[in-house]
Tab-separated table of C-alpha atoms and ligand atoms in Angstrom:
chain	number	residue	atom	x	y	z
A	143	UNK	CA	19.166	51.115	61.022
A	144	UNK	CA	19.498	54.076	63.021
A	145	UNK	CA	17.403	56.346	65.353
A	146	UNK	CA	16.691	60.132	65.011
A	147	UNK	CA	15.629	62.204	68.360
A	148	UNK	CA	13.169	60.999	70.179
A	149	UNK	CA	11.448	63.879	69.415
A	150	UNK	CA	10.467	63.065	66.164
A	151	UNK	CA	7.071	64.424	65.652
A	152	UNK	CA	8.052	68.218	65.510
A	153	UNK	CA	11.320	69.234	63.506
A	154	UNK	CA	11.730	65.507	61.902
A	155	UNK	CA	8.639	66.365	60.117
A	156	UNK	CA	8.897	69.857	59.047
A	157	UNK	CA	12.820	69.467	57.767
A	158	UNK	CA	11.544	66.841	55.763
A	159	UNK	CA	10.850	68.003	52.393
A	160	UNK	CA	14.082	70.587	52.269
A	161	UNK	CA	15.994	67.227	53.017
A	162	UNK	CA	14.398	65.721	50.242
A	163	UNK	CA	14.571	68.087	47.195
A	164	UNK	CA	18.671	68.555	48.749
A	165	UNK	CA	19.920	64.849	48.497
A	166	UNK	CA	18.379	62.565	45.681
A	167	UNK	CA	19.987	59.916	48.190
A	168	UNK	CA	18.072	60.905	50.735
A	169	UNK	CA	17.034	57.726	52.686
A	170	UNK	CA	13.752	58.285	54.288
A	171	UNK	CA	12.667	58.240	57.894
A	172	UNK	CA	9.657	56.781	59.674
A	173	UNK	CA	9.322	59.322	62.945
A	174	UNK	CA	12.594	58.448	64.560
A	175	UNK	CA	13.210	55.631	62.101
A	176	UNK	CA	15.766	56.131	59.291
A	177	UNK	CA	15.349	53.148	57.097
A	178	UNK	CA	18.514	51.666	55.100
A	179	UNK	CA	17.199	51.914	51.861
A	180	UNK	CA	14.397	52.981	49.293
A	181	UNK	CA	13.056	49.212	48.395
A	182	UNK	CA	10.471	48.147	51.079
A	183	UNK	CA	8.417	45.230	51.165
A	184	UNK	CA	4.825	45.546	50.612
A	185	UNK	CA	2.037	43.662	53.092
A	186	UNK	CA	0.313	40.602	51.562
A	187	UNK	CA	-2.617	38.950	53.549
A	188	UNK	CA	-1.737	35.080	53.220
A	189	UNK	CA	2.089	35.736	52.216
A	190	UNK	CA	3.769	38.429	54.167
A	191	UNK	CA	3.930	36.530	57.473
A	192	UNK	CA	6.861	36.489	59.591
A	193	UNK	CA	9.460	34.192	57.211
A	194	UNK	CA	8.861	36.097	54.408
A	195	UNK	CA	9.369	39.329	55.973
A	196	UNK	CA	12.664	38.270	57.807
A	197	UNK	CA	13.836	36.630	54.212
A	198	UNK	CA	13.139	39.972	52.798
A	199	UNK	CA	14.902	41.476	55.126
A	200	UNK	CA	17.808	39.705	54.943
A	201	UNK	CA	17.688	40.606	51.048
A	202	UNK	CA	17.597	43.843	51.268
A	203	UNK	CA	14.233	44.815	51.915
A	204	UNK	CA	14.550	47.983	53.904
A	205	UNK	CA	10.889	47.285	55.489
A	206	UNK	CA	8.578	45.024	56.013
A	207	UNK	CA	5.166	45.768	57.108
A	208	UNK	CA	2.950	42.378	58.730
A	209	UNK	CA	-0.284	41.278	56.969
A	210	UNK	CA	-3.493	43.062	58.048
A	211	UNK	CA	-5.075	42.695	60.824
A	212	UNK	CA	-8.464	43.460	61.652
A	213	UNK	CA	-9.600	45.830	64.903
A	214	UNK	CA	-12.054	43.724	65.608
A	215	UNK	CA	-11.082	42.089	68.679
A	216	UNK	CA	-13.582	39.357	68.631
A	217	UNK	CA	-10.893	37.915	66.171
A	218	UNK	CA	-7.609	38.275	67.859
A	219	UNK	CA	-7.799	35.416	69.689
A	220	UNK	CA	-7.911	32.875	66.347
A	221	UNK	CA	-4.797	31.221	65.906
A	222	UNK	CA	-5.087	33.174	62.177
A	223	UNK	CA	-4.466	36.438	64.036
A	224	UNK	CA	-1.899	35.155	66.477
A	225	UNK	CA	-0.034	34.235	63.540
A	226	UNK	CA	-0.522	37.339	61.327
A	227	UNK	CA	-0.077	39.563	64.561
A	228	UNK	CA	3.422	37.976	65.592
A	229	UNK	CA	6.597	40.347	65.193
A	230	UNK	CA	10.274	39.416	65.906
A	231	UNK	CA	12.568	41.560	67.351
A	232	UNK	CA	14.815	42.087	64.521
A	233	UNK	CA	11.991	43.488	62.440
A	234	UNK	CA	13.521	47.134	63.328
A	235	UNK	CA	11.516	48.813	63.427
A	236	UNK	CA	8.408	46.232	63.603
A	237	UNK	CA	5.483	47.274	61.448
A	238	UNK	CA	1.843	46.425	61.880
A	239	UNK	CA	-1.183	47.051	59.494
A	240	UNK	CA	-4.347	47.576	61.393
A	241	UNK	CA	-7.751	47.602	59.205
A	242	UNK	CA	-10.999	48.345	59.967
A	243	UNK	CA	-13.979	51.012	60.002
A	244	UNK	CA	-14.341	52.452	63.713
A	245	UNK	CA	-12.106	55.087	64.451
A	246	UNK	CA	-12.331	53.930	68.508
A	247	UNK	CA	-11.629	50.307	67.569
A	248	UNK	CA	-8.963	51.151	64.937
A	249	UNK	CA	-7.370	53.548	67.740
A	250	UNK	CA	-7.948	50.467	70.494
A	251	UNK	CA	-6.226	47.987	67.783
A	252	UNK	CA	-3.456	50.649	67.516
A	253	UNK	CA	-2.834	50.118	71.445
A	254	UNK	CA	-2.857	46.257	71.240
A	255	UNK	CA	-0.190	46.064	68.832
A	256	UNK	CA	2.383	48.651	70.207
A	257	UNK	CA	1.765	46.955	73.555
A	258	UNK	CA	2.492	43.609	71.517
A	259	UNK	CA	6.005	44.862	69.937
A	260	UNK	CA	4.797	46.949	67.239
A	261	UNK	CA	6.632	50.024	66.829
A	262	UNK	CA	4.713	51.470	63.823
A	263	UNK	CA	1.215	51.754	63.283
A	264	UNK	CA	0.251	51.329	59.607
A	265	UNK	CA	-3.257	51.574	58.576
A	266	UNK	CA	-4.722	50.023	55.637
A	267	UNK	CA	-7.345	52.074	53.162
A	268	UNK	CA	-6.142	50.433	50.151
A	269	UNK	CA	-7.531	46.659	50.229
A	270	UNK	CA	-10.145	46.154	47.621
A	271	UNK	CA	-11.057	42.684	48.589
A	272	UNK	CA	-14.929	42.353	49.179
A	273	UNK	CA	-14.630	40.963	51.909
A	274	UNK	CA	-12.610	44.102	53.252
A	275	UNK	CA	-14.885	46.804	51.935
A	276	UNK	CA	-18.378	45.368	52.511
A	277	UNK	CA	-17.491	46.128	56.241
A	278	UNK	CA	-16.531	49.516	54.809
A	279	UNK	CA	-12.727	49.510	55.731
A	280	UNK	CA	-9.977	48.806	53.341
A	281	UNK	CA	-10.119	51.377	50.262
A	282	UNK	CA	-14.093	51.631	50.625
A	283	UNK	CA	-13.147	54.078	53.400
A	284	UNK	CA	-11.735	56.625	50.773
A	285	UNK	CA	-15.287	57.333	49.382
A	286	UNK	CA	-15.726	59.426	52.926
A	287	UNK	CA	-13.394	61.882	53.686
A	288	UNK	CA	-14.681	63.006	57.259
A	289	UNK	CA	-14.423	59.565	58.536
A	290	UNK	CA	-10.866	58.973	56.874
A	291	UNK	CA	-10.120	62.358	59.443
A	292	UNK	CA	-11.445	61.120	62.169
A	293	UNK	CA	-9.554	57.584	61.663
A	294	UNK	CA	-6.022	59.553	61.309
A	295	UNK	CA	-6.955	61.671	63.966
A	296	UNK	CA	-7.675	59.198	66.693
A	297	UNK	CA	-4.869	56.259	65.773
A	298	UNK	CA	-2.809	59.295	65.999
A	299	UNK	CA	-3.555	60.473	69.353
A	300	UNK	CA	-3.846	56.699	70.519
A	301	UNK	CA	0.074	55.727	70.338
A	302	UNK	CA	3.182	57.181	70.448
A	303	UNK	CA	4.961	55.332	68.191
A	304	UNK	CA	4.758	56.626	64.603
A	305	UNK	CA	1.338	55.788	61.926
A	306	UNK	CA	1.675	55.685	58.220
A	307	UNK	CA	-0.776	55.335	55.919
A	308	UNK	CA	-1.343	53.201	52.700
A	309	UNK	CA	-3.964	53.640	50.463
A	310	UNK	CA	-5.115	53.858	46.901
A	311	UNK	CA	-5.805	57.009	44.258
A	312	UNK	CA	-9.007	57.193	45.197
A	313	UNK	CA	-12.912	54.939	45.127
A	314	UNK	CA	-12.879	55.258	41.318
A	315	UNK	CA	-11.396	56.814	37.948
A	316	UNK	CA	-13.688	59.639	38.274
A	317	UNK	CA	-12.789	60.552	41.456
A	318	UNK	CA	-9.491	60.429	42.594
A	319	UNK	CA	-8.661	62.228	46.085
A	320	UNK	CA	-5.368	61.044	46.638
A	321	UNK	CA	-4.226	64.066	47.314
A	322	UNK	CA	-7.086	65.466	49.811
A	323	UNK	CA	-6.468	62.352	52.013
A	324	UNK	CA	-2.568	63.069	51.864
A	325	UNK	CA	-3.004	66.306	52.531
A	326	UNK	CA	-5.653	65.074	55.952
A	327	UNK	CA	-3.273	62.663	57.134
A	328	UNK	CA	-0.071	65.008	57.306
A	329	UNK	CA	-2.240	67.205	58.868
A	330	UNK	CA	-3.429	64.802	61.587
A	331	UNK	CA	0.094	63.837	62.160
A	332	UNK	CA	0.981	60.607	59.845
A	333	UNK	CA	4.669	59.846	59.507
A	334	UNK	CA	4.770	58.887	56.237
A	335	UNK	CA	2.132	57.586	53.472
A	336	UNK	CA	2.454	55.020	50.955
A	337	UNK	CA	-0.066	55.629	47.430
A	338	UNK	CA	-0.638	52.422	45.604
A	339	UNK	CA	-1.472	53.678	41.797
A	340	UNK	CA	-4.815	52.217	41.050
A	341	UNK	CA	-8.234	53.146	42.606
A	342	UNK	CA	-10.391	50.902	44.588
A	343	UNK	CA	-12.924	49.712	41.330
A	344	UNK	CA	-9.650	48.927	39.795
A	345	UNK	CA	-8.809	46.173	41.943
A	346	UNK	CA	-5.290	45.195	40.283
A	347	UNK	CA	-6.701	45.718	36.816
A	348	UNK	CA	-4.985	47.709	34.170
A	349	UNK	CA	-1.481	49.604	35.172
A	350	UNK	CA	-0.608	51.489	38.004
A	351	UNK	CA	-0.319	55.247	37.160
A	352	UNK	CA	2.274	57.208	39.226
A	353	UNK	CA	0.876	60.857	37.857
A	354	UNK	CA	-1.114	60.605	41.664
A	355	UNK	CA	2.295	59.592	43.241
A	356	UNK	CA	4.137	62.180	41.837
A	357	UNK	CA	1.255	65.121	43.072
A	358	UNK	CA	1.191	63.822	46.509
A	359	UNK	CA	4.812	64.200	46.777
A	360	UNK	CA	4.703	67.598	45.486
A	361	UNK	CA	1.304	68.027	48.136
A	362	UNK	CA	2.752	67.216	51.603
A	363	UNK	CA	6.256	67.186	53.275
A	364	UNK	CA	6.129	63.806	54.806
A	365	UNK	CA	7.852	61.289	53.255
A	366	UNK	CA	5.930	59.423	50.267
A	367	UNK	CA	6.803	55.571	49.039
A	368	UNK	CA	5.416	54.770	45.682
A	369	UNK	CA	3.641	51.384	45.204
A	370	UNK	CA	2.055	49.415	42.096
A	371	UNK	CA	3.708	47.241	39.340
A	372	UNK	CA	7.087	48.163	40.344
A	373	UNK	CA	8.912	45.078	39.457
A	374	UNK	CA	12.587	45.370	38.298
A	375	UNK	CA	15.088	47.772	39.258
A	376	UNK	CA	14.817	49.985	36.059
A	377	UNK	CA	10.937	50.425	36.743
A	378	UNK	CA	11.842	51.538	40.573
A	379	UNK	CA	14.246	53.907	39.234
A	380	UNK	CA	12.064	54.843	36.996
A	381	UNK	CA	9.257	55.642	39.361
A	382	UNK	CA	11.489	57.438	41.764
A	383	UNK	CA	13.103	59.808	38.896
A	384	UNK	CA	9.247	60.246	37.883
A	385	UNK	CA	7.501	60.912	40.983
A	386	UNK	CA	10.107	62.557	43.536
A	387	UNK	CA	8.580	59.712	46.151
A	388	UNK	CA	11.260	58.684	48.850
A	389	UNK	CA	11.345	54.804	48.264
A	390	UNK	CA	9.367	52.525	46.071
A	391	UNK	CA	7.503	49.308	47.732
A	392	UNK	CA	7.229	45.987	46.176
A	393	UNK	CA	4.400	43.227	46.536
A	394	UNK	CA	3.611	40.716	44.206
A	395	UNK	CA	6.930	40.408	41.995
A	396	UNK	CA	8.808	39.250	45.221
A	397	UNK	CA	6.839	36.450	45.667
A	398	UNK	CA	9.218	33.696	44.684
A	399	UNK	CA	12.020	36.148	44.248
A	400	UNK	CA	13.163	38.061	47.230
A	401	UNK	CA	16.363	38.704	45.921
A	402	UNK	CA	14.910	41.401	43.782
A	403	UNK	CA	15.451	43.395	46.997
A	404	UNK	CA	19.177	43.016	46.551
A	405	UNK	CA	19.243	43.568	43.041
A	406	UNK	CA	16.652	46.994	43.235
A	407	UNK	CA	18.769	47.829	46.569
A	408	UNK	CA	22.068	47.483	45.112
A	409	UNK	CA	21.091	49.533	41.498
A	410	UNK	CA	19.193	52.308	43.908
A	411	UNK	CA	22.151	53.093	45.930
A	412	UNK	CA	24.778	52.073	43.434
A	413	UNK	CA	23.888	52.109	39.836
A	414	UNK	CA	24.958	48.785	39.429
A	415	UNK	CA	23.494	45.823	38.339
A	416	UNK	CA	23.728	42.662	40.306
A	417	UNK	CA	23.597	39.026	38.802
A	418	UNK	CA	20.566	36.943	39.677
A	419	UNK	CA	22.376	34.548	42.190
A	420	UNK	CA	23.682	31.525	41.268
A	421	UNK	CA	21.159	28.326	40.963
A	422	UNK	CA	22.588	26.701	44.499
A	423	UNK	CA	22.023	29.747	46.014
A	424	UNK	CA	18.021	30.603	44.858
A	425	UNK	CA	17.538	26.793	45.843
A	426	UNK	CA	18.912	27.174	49.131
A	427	UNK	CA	16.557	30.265	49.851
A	428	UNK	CA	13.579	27.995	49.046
A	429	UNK	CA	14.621	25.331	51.339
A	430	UNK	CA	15.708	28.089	54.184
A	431	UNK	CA	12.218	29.538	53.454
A	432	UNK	CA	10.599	26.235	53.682
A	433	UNK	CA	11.854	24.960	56.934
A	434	UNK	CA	11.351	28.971	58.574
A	435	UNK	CA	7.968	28.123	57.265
A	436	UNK	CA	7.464	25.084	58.569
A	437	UNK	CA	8.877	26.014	61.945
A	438	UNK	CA	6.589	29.018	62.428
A	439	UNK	CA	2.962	27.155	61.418
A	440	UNK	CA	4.122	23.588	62.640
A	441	UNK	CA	3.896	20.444	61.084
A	442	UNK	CA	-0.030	20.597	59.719
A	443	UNK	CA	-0.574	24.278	58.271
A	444	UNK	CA	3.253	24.558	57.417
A	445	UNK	CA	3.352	22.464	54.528
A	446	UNK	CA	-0.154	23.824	53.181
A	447	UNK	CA	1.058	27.296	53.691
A	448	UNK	CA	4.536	26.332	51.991
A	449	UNK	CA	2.649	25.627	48.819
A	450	UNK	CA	2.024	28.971	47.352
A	451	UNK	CA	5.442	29.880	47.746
A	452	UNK	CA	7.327	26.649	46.406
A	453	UNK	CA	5.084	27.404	43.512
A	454	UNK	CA	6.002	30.571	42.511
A	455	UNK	CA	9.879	29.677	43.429
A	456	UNK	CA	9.596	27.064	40.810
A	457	UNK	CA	7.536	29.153	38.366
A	458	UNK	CA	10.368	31.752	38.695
A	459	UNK	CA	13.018	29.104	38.114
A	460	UNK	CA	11.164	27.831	35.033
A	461	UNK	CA	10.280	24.849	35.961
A	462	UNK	CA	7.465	22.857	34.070
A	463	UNK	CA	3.999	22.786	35.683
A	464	UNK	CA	3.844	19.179	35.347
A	465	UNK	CA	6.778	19.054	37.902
A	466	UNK	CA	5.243	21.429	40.176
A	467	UNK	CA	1.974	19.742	39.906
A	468	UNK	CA	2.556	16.856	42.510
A	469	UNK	CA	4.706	19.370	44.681
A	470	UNK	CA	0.964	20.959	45.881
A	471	UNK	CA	-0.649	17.582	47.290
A	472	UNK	CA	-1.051	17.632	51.253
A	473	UNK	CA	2.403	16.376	52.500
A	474	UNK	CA	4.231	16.185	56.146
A	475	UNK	CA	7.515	18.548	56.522
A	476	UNK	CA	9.877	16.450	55.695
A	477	UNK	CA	8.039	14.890	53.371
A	478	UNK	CA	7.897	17.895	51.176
A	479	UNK	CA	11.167	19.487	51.834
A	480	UNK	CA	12.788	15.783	50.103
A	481	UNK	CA	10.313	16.043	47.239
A	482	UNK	CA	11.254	20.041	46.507
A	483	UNK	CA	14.813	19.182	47.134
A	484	UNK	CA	14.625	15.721	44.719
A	485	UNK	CA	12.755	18.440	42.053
A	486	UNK	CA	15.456	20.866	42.205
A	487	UNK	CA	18.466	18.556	41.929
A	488	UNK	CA	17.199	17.887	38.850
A	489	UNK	CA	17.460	21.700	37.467
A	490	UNK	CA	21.046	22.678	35.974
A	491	UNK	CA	22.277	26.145	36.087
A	492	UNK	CA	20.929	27.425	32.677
A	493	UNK	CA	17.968	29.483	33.817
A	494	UNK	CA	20.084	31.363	36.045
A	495	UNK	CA	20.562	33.463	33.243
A	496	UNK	CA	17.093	34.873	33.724
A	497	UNK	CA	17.478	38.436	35.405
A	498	UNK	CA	16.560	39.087	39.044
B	69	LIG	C1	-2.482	38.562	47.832
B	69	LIG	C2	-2.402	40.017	48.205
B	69	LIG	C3	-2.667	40.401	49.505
B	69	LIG	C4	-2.599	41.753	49.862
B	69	LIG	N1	-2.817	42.095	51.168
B	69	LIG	C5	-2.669	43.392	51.536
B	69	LIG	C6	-2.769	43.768	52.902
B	69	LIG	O1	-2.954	42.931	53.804
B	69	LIG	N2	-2.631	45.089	53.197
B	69	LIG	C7	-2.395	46.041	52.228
B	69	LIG	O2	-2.280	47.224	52.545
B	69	LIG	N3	-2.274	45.691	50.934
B	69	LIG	C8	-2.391	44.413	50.575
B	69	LIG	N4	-2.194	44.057	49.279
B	69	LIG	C9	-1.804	45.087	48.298
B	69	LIG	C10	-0.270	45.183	48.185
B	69	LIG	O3	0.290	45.640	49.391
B	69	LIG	C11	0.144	46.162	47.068
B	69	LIG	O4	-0.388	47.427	47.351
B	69	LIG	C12	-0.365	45.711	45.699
B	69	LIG	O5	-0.154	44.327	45.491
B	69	LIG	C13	0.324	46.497	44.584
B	69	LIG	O6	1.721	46.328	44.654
B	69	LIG	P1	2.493	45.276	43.662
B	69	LIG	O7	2.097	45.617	42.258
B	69	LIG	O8	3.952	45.539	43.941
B	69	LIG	O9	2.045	43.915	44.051
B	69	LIG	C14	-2.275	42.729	48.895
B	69	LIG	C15	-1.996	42.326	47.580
B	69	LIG	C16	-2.056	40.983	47.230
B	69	LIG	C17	-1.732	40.592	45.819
């Protein structure tokens, strides 16, 4: 990871797009932050805590942006938000997701978390969740363009560290504004954007459709980062070559499988295609994962929050349900670690063959 000039919000931004349509290669930058590579990981509520981001990392994702976390600072004192909100120093650079409705409380939230280590400000308009958009923030806020402005414009002016934004197509089918906002957010000075393909009544129905990437690339001269369904290497080259966005992000298909960031990495820059790794190696992930996880949340959340994860390890390594099954009852550290560890001494190497 290396730094551009610090004076990043001036001829970073306007060089951008001739350094795009130049070098396919091109690796994109974040205001003074040129990231390694074009696979980034995307931010989970409930999964993209600290452990999985640094595992991630360490596979190749070339970011990692923290769970979201609400303005609302009646709530930063649970021990929810101290978790969600923590950031390690070898995050470079650290990323945090602020969400919420109030332009002066998203701007305040902006301040918290660069004075807590953060050293991008993401902000989230593309959660669907009910829970999200009854208080009108998440990807409700796309249905009203003025306030969506006045959002950008005041997280902007809050911080000087550099705010992206990630959102969806647009509130519905019908009306799709993807590019308006893009357009309102370069404008108010966003370093970079990242367009999930569906629209907020789609929830994570249906495909994602990159037609909406593809224009907002063509819209604005900040960099762009494609998002939705993108689950094997092919499909992220595919979505690059289709869209002319600067790196592709990844959610859901990493869950269980964060060496797919090796194995999209590798065939990004490369063209080659990189084995799934070996059995011992995928098992020793879990178990590094489960004692990082167990570490961060201590001995009574850890092995509740270890769950999800050990399930969709062992769903990726084939593994029958009825095995996995007794894996999710309430457990001590250790406890669990021996019962994973007995359940995958008792896998052989044949479903290695399945591709990363
Ligand atoms: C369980 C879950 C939690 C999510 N939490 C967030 C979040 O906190 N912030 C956000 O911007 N997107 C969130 N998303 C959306 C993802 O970042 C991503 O846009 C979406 O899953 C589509 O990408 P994928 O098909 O690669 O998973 C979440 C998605 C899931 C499945």
């Amino acid at each position: 990871m290396q730094t551009l000039s610090p004076d990043w919000r001036g001829p970073t931004r306007s060089g951008y797009a001739r350094a795009r349509t130049a070098q396919p290669d091109w690796n994109m930058n974040i205001g003074p932050w040129k990231l390694s590579g074009r696979v980034l990981l995307a931010p989970m509520a409930g999964i993209t805590d600290l452990p999985f981001r640094q595992l991630c990392r360490q596979w190749g994702a070339a970011l990692a942006v923290s769970e979201m976390l609400s303005a609302d600072p009646t709530l930063r004192k649970t021990r929810k938000s101290q978790w969600r909100a923590t950031l390690a120093d070898d995050e470079c650079p650290r990323v945090a997701q602020i969400a919420g409705a109030d332009p002066v409380a998203l701007a305040e939230a902006a301040r918290y978390n660069v004075q807590r280590g953060a050293q991008v400000i993401d902000i989230n308009m593309g959660c669907p969740a009910k829970k999200v958009c009854n208080r009108m923030a998440g990807s409700a806020l796309l249905a009203d363009e003025p306030l969506v402005r006045r959002i950008l414009t005041a997280v902007v002016s809050a911080v000087e560290v550099p705010v992206t934004l990630k959102y969806r197509t647009g509130p519905s089918p019908e009306r799709r504004n993807a590019v308006a906002i893009a357009r309102m957010a370069e404008d108010a000075g966003v370093a970079a954007l990242t367009l999930h393909g569906r629209t907020r009544v789609q929830a994570y129905q249906g495909q994602a459709e990159y037609r909406s990437v593809e224009a907002v690339c063509r819209a604005v001269d900040i960099p762009v980062v494609a998002n939705g369904d993108i689950d094997s290497p092919d499909k992220a080259r595919q979505v690059l070559d289709e869209t002319g966005a600067d790196a592709v992000m990844v959610g859901r298909a990493a869950q269980g499988r964060p060496w797919l960031f090796q194995a999209i990495h590798t065939y990004l820059e490369t063209g080659t295609r990189v084995a799934t790794p070996s059995l011992a190696v995928r098992k020793q992930t879990l178990l590094t994962h489960l004692r990082e996880i167990h570490r961060f949340y201590g001995d009574w959340m850890g092995p509740r929050i270890a769950r999800k994860h050990i399930k969709w390890y062992l769903q990726a390594l084939q593994v029958d349900r009825c095995h996995v099954q007794p894996l999710m009852q309430p457990t001590a550290p250790e406890a669990q670690r021996v019962a994973v560890a007995d359940c995958l001494s008792r896998l052989n190497e044949a479903p290695a063959a399945a591709p990363a």
